Amino acid sequence: MTATTVAASRPQSNKQSLWRRFVKGRGLSYCVLAVIGVFWIFPFLWMALGSLKTQREILAKPPKLLPEHASLANFAKWLGELNFGTYFTNSMVVAVITVLGNMVFCSMVGYALAKMDFAGKNILFGAVMVTLMVPSVATFVPLFVIISNMGLANSYAALILPFLCQPIGVFLMRQFISGIPDALMEAARVDGAGELRIFFQIVLPQCGPPLATLSILTFLSSWNNFLWPLVAAQTEEKYTLPVALSLYSTGQNATNYSVLLAGAVLVVTPILLLFVFLQRYFIQGVAGTGIK
């Protein structure tokens, strides 16, 4: 073998070695991600399959993953006997209005904190950041006293008003709007546009990704909220799904796990669908606002 042949074979050998390392590295990464994915999805799979079982099958030992005789009786109980339509409507009304309120008000406050100059601006932003560190339990009793004194207990207003503008939404929108060039607003002001027109026609159309992120976070928080609706909604007509799920999945002597799992499937499904449809905007919004 000549020196030229040896020299020519070395780069090819190095390339093959690098390719083998790359394939092995990717293979290991895929294996790790697959294991993590299985651990992540297994509880949801168990929940979905358990909702098709009877109480006897769920309590059987050893437990079985697949139902012996799959049945939709548990879902029929929710849709028929347990007045699912009312609870779903209540949850949807509260969640949708809360999301819309946060989209508008958090955007307005974020715009003011990012692009307007006024006295106490930094103090106000500091107050917003401080409220992020205050646990919701600390404000629970004062909030309920205020709602009761206003005569709003057991109403949609009691379920919605306390959450129409949340600090995390203000922070998210402020961070994104800060990156919009000031030249756009200055050009609009030179043309005679007011602040509301600048906000709705220039700023808001550019806030698609953070608004999608804010929508998902707010919908998730509102849809899963349990403690506040449990106290504020004092009659069955105002119960949301999480409250109904906790109250009506328990029988006289024991918890009906099959009905509980069926209700959990009904509660989780809208959230999963929302995230699937908006996941691209959610990722863009998180990346654009610097949230880690």
Short mmCIF file of C-alpha atoms in Angstrom, two decimals:
data_model
loop_
_atom_site.label_atom_id
_atom_site.label_comp_id
_atom_site.label_asym_id
_atom_site.label_seq_id
_atom_site.Cartn_x
_atom_site.Cartn_y
_atom_site.Cartn_z
CA MET A 1 0.00 0.00 0.00
CA THR A 2 1.43 3.32 -1.04
CA ALA A 3 1.68 6.42 1.12
CA THR A 4 -0.94 8.13 -1.07
CA THR A 5 -3.42 5.30 -0.50
CA VAL A 6 -2.84 5.38 3.25
CA ALA A 7 -3.30 9.17 3.36
CA ALA A 8 -6.52 8.92 1.36
CA SER A 9 -7.95 6.19 3.57
CA ARG A 10 -7.37 8.10 6.82
CA PRO A 11 -9.91 10.92 6.21
CA GLN A 12 -12.48 8.35 5.15
CA SER A 13 -11.77 6.28 8.26
CA ASN A 14 -12.08 9.39 10.46
CA LYS A 15 -15.41 10.27 8.83
CA GLN A 16 -16.73 6.77 9.44
CA SER A 17 -15.60 6.93 13.07
CA LEU A 18 -17.29 10.29 13.57
CA TRP A 19 -20.47 8.98 11.94
CA ARG A 20 -20.51 5.93 14.22
CA ARG A 21 -20.13 8.16 17.26
CA PHE A 22 -22.89 10.42 16.02
CA VAL A 23 -25.25 7.49 15.40
CA LYS A 24 -24.45 5.98 18.78
CA GLY A 25 -25.02 9.34 20.47
CA ARG A 26 -28.34 9.88 18.73
CA GLY A 27 -29.39 6.33 19.46
CA LEU A 28 -28.64 6.77 23.15
CA SER A 29 -30.52 10.08 23.19
CA TYR A 30 -33.54 8.51 21.51
CA CYS A 31 -33.53 5.63 23.99
CA VAL A 32 -33.41 8.02 26.96
CA LEU A 33 -36.18 10.17 25.49
CA ALA A 34 -38.27 7.08 24.77
CA VAL A 35 -37.97 5.90 28.38
CA ILE A 36 -38.89 9.37 29.66
CA GLY A 37 -41.83 9.48 27.23
CA VAL A 38 -43.12 6.12 28.47
CA PHE A 39 -42.95 7.26 32.11
CA TRP A 40 -44.68 10.52 31.17
CA ILE A 41 -47.51 9.00 29.14
CA PHE A 42 -48.17 5.92 31.30
CA PRO A 43 -50.36 7.72 33.91
CA PHE A 44 -52.51 9.17 31.11
CA LEU A 45 -52.77 5.75 29.46
CA TRP A 46 -53.73 4.16 32.78
CA MET A 47 -56.34 6.87 33.32
CA ALA A 48 -57.85 6.44 29.84
CA LEU A 49 -57.97 2.63 30.05
CA GLY A 50 -59.19 2.73 33.65
CA SER A 51 -62.13 4.88 32.63
CA LEU A 52 -63.32 1.94 30.50
CA LYS A 53 -63.16 -0.55 33.39
CA THR A 54 -65.57 -1.45 36.14
CA GLN A 55 -64.84 -0.83 39.80
CA ARG A 56 -64.16 -4.55 40.25
CA GLU A 57 -61.54 -4.57 37.49
CA ILE A 58 -59.76 -1.53 38.88
CA LEU A 59 -59.53 -3.04 42.38
CA ALA A 60 -58.46 -6.46 41.08
CA LYS A 61 -55.09 -7.84 42.22
CA PRO A 62 -52.78 -8.09 40.42
CA PRO A 63 -53.89 -5.06 38.40
CA LYS A 64 -54.30 -5.35 34.65
CA LEU A 65 -53.63 -2.57 32.16
CA LEU A 66 -56.24 -3.52 29.57
CA PRO A 67 -59.94 -3.80 30.49
CA GLU A 68 -61.56 -7.21 30.16
CA HIS A 69 -64.80 -5.77 28.83
CA ALA A 70 -64.39 -2.15 27.77
CA SER A 71 -67.46 -0.07 28.51
CA LEU A 72 -68.52 3.57 28.22
CA ALA A 73 -70.86 3.26 31.19
CA ASN A 74 -68.71 5.56 33.34
CA PHE A 75 -68.88 8.32 30.71
CA ALA A 76 -72.62 7.72 30.33
CA LYS A 77 -73.01 8.30 34.06
CA TRP A 78 -71.23 11.66 33.80
CA LEU A 79 -73.14 12.71 30.70
CA GLY A 80 -76.49 11.51 32.05
CA GLU A 81 -76.87 11.18 35.80
CA LEU A 82 -74.29 13.71 37.01
CA ASN A 83 -75.35 16.73 34.92
CA PHE A 84 -72.04 17.00 33.09
CA GLY A 85 -73.36 19.65 30.68
CA THR A 86 -73.87 22.20 33.44
CA TYR A 87 -70.43 21.67 34.96
CA PHE A 88 -68.73 21.76 31.56
CA THR A 89 -70.56 24.97 30.61
CA ASN A 90 -69.58 26.61 33.89
CA SER A 91 -65.93 25.66 33.46
CA MET A 92 -65.88 26.79 29.84
CA VAL A 93 -67.57 30.14 30.54
CA VAL A 94 -65.21 30.90 33.44
CA ALA A 95 -62.10 29.79 31.55
CA VAL A 96 -62.90 31.59 28.28
CA ILE A 97 -63.82 34.91 29.91
CA THR A 98 -60.77 34.70 32.17
CA VAL A 99 -58.53 34.06 29.16
CA LEU A 100 -60.01 36.96 27.19
CA GLY A 101 -59.69 39.28 30.17
CA ASN A 102 -56.05 38.39 30.70
CA MET A 103 -55.27 38.81 27.01
CA VAL A 104 -56.66 42.36 27.02
CA PHE A 105 -55.74 43.67 30.47
CA CYS A 106 -52.34 42.00 30.81
CA SER A 107 -51.42 43.30 27.36
CA MET A 108 -52.47 46.83 28.28
CA VAL A 109 -50.53 46.82 31.56
CA GLY A 110 -47.54 45.22 29.85
CA TYR A 111 -47.60 47.89 27.13
CA ALA A 112 -47.73 50.68 29.70
CA LEU A 113 -44.83 49.21 31.68
CA ALA A 114 -42.75 48.57 28.56
CA LYS A 115 -43.30 51.63 26.36
CA MET A 116 -44.77 54.47 28.42
CA ASP A 117 -43.01 56.81 30.85
CA PHE A 118 -44.85 57.80 34.02
CA ALA A 119 -44.10 58.38 37.68
CA GLY A 120 -43.78 55.21 39.72
CA LYS A 121 -43.34 52.94 36.70
CA ASN A 122 -40.47 50.96 38.22
CA ILE A 123 -42.23 50.74 41.58
CA LEU A 124 -45.35 49.37 39.89
CA PHE A 125 -43.34 46.78 37.99
CA GLY A 126 -41.59 45.82 41.22
CA ALA A 127 -44.98 45.35 42.88
CA VAL A 128 -46.02 43.04 40.05
CA MET A 129 -42.88 40.96 40.53
CA VAL A 130 -43.43 40.80 44.29
CA THR A 131 -46.97 39.48 43.85
CA LEU A 132 -45.53 36.58 41.86
CA MET A 133 -43.86 35.42 45.08
CA VAL A 134 -47.00 35.68 47.22
CA PRO A 135 -48.76 32.29 47.55
CA SER A 136 -52.40 32.33 46.52
CA VAL A 137 -53.41 30.80 49.87
CA ALA A 138 -52.28 34.00 51.62
CA THR A 139 -54.87 36.06 49.70
CA PHE A 140 -57.64 33.47 49.80
CA VAL A 141 -59.49 34.67 52.92
CA PRO A 142 -59.28 38.44 52.19
CA LEU A 143 -60.42 37.79 48.63
CA PHE A 144 -63.42 35.78 49.80
CA VAL A 145 -64.37 38.49 52.32
CA ILE A 146 -64.25 41.14 49.57
CA ILE A 147 -66.36 39.02 47.20
CA SER A 148 -68.90 38.29 49.95
CA ASN A 149 -69.19 41.96 51.00
CA MET A 150 -69.81 42.88 47.35
CA GLY A 151 -72.65 40.35 47.20
CA LEU A 152 -71.02 38.37 44.40
CA ALA A 153 -70.77 34.98 46.12
CA ASN A 154 -72.13 32.03 44.12
CA SER A 155 -71.95 33.84 40.79
CA TYR A 156 -69.85 33.83 37.65
CA ALA A 157 -68.43 37.18 38.72
CA ALA A 158 -67.01 35.60 41.88
CA LEU A 159 -65.29 32.90 39.82
CA ILE A 160 -63.92 35.28 37.16
CA LEU A 161 -63.14 38.75 38.56
CA PRO A 162 -60.26 37.79 40.91
CA PHE A 163 -58.32 36.30 37.98
CA LEU A 164 -58.92 38.74 35.11
CA CYS A 165 -55.40 40.19 35.25
CA GLN A 166 -52.68 37.98 36.69
CA PRO A 167 -49.08 39.04 37.45
CA ILE A 168 -47.48 36.31 35.34
CA GLY A 169 -49.44 37.57 32.34
CA VAL A 170 -48.34 41.16 32.93
CA PHE A 171 -44.71 40.06 33.20
CA LEU A 172 -44.91 37.90 30.07
CA MET A 173 -46.49 40.63 27.93
CA ARG A 174 -44.17 43.33 29.27
CA GLN A 175 -41.11 41.26 28.38
CA PHE A 176 -42.28 40.66 24.82
CA ILE A 177 -43.52 44.20 24.12
CA SER A 178 -40.18 45.59 25.34
CA GLY A 179 -38.59 44.00 22.27
CA ILE A 180 -40.85 45.83 19.79
CA PRO A 181 -38.92 48.76 18.21
CA ASP A 182 -39.82 52.16 19.63
CA ALA A 183 -39.58 53.63 16.13
CA LEU A 184 -42.94 52.04 15.24
CA MET A 185 -44.72 53.82 18.10
CA GLU A 186 -42.93 57.11 17.45
CA ALA A 187 -43.91 57.06 13.76
CA ALA A 188 -47.52 56.42 14.72
CA ARG A 189 -47.50 59.30 17.23
CA VAL A 190 -46.07 61.62 14.57
CA ASP A 191 -49.01 60.65 12.33
CA GLY A 192 -51.40 61.63 15.11
CA ALA A 193 -52.31 58.19 16.47
CA GLY A 194 -53.36 57.95 20.12
CA GLU A 195 -52.09 55.37 22.59
CA LEU A 196 -55.17 53.13 22.23
CA ARG A 197 -54.86 53.10 18.45
CA ILE A 198 -51.12 52.36 18.70
CA PHE A 199 -51.84 49.53 21.12
CA PHE A 200 -54.63 47.87 19.15
CA GLN A 201 -53.33 48.43 15.61
CA ILE A 202 -49.54 48.23 16.01
CA VAL A 203 -48.57 46.48 19.23
CA LEU A 204 -51.29 43.87 19.69
CA PRO A 205 -51.06 42.35 16.16
CA GLN A 206 -47.38 41.56 16.83
CA CYS A 207 -48.11 39.76 20.10
CA GLY A 208 -49.44 36.50 18.67
CA PRO A 209 -46.91 34.09 20.30
CA PRO A 210 -47.03 35.58 23.84
CA LEU A 211 -50.82 35.86 23.67
CA ALA A 212 -51.01 32.17 22.74
CA THR A 213 -48.70 31.33 25.64
CA LEU A 214 -50.74 33.48 28.00
CA SER A 215 -53.96 31.87 26.75
CA ILE A 216 -52.69 28.35 27.42
CA LEU A 217 -51.34 29.19 30.88
CA THR A 218 -54.48 31.07 31.89
CA PHE A 219 -56.86 28.44 30.50
CA LEU A 220 -54.92 25.69 32.27
CA SER A 221 -54.96 27.58 35.57
CA SER A 222 -58.66 28.47 35.34
CA TRP A 223 -59.79 25.06 34.08
CA ASN A 224 -57.95 23.20 36.87
CA ASN A 225 -58.77 25.66 39.64
CA PHE A 226 -60.40 23.74 42.48
CA LEU A 227 -60.14 25.45 45.86
CA TRP A 228 -61.58 28.84 44.90
CA PRO A 229 -64.61 27.49 42.95
CA LEU A 230 -65.26 25.05 45.80
CA VAL A 231 -65.77 27.98 48.18
CA ALA A 232 -67.14 30.66 45.82
CA ALA A 233 -69.64 28.36 44.07
CA GLN A 234 -72.09 27.39 46.79
CA THR A 235 -74.75 25.64 44.72
CA GLU A 236 -74.60 22.85 42.15
CA GLU A 237 -75.64 25.21 39.34
CA LYS A 238 -72.31 27.03 39.64
CA TYR A 239 -69.99 24.04 40.17
CA THR A 240 -67.09 23.68 37.78
CA LEU A 241 -65.74 20.33 36.57
CA PRO A 242 -62.95 19.91 39.17
CA VAL A 243 -65.41 20.58 42.00
CA ALA A 244 -67.97 18.17 40.58
CA LEU A 245 -65.25 15.60 39.98
CA SER A 246 -64.22 15.66 43.63
CA LEU A 247 -67.74 15.67 45.07
CA TYR A 248 -69.55 13.17 42.86
CA SER A 249 -66.87 10.52 42.44
CA THR A 250 -67.29 9.46 46.08
CA GLY A 251 -70.08 7.12 47.04
CA GLN A 252 -71.55 6.45 50.47
CA ASN A 253 -68.81 4.08 51.57
CA ALA A 254 -65.93 4.29 49.11
CA THR A 255 -64.55 6.20 46.15
CA ASN A 256 -65.83 5.06 42.77
CA TYR A 257 -62.51 5.01 40.96
CA SER A 258 -63.94 4.11 37.55
CA VAL A 259 -66.24 7.15 37.58
CA LEU A 260 -63.38 9.27 38.94
CA LEU A 261 -61.09 8.26 36.05
CA ALA A 262 -63.80 8.89 33.48
CA GLY A 263 -64.31 12.37 34.89
CA ALA A 264 -60.57 12.96 34.85
CA VAL A 265 -60.49 12.07 31.15
CA LEU A 266 -63.26 14.58 30.47
CA VAL A 267 -61.40 17.27 32.40
CA VAL A 268 -57.99 16.67 30.81
CA THR A 269 -59.10 16.28 27.17
CA PRO A 270 -59.84 20.00 26.44
CA ILE A 271 -56.45 21.01 27.86
CA LEU A 272 -54.59 18.49 25.73
CA LEU A 273 -56.46 19.58 22.60
CA LEU A 274 -55.73 23.25 23.31
CA PHE A 275 -52.03 22.59 23.76
CA VAL A 276 -51.82 20.43 20.62
CA PHE A 277 -53.33 23.19 18.47
CA LEU A 278 -51.33 26.03 20.04
CA GLN A 279 -48.05 24.33 20.94
CA ARG A 280 -46.09 26.07 18.13
CA TYR A 281 -47.18 29.52 19.37
CA PHE A 282 -46.59 28.47 22.97
CA ILE A 283 -42.96 27.56 22.24
CA GLN A 284 -42.43 30.79 20.30
CA GLY A 285 -43.94 32.84 23.13
CA VAL A 286 -41.80 31.23 25.82
CA ALA A 287 -38.65 31.68 23.71
CA GLY A 288 -39.52 35.29 22.85
CA THR A 289 -40.20 36.42 26.41
CA GLY A 290 -37.12 34.88 27.99
CA ILE A 291 -39.01 32.58 30.38
CA LYS A 292 -36.82 29.65 31.42
#
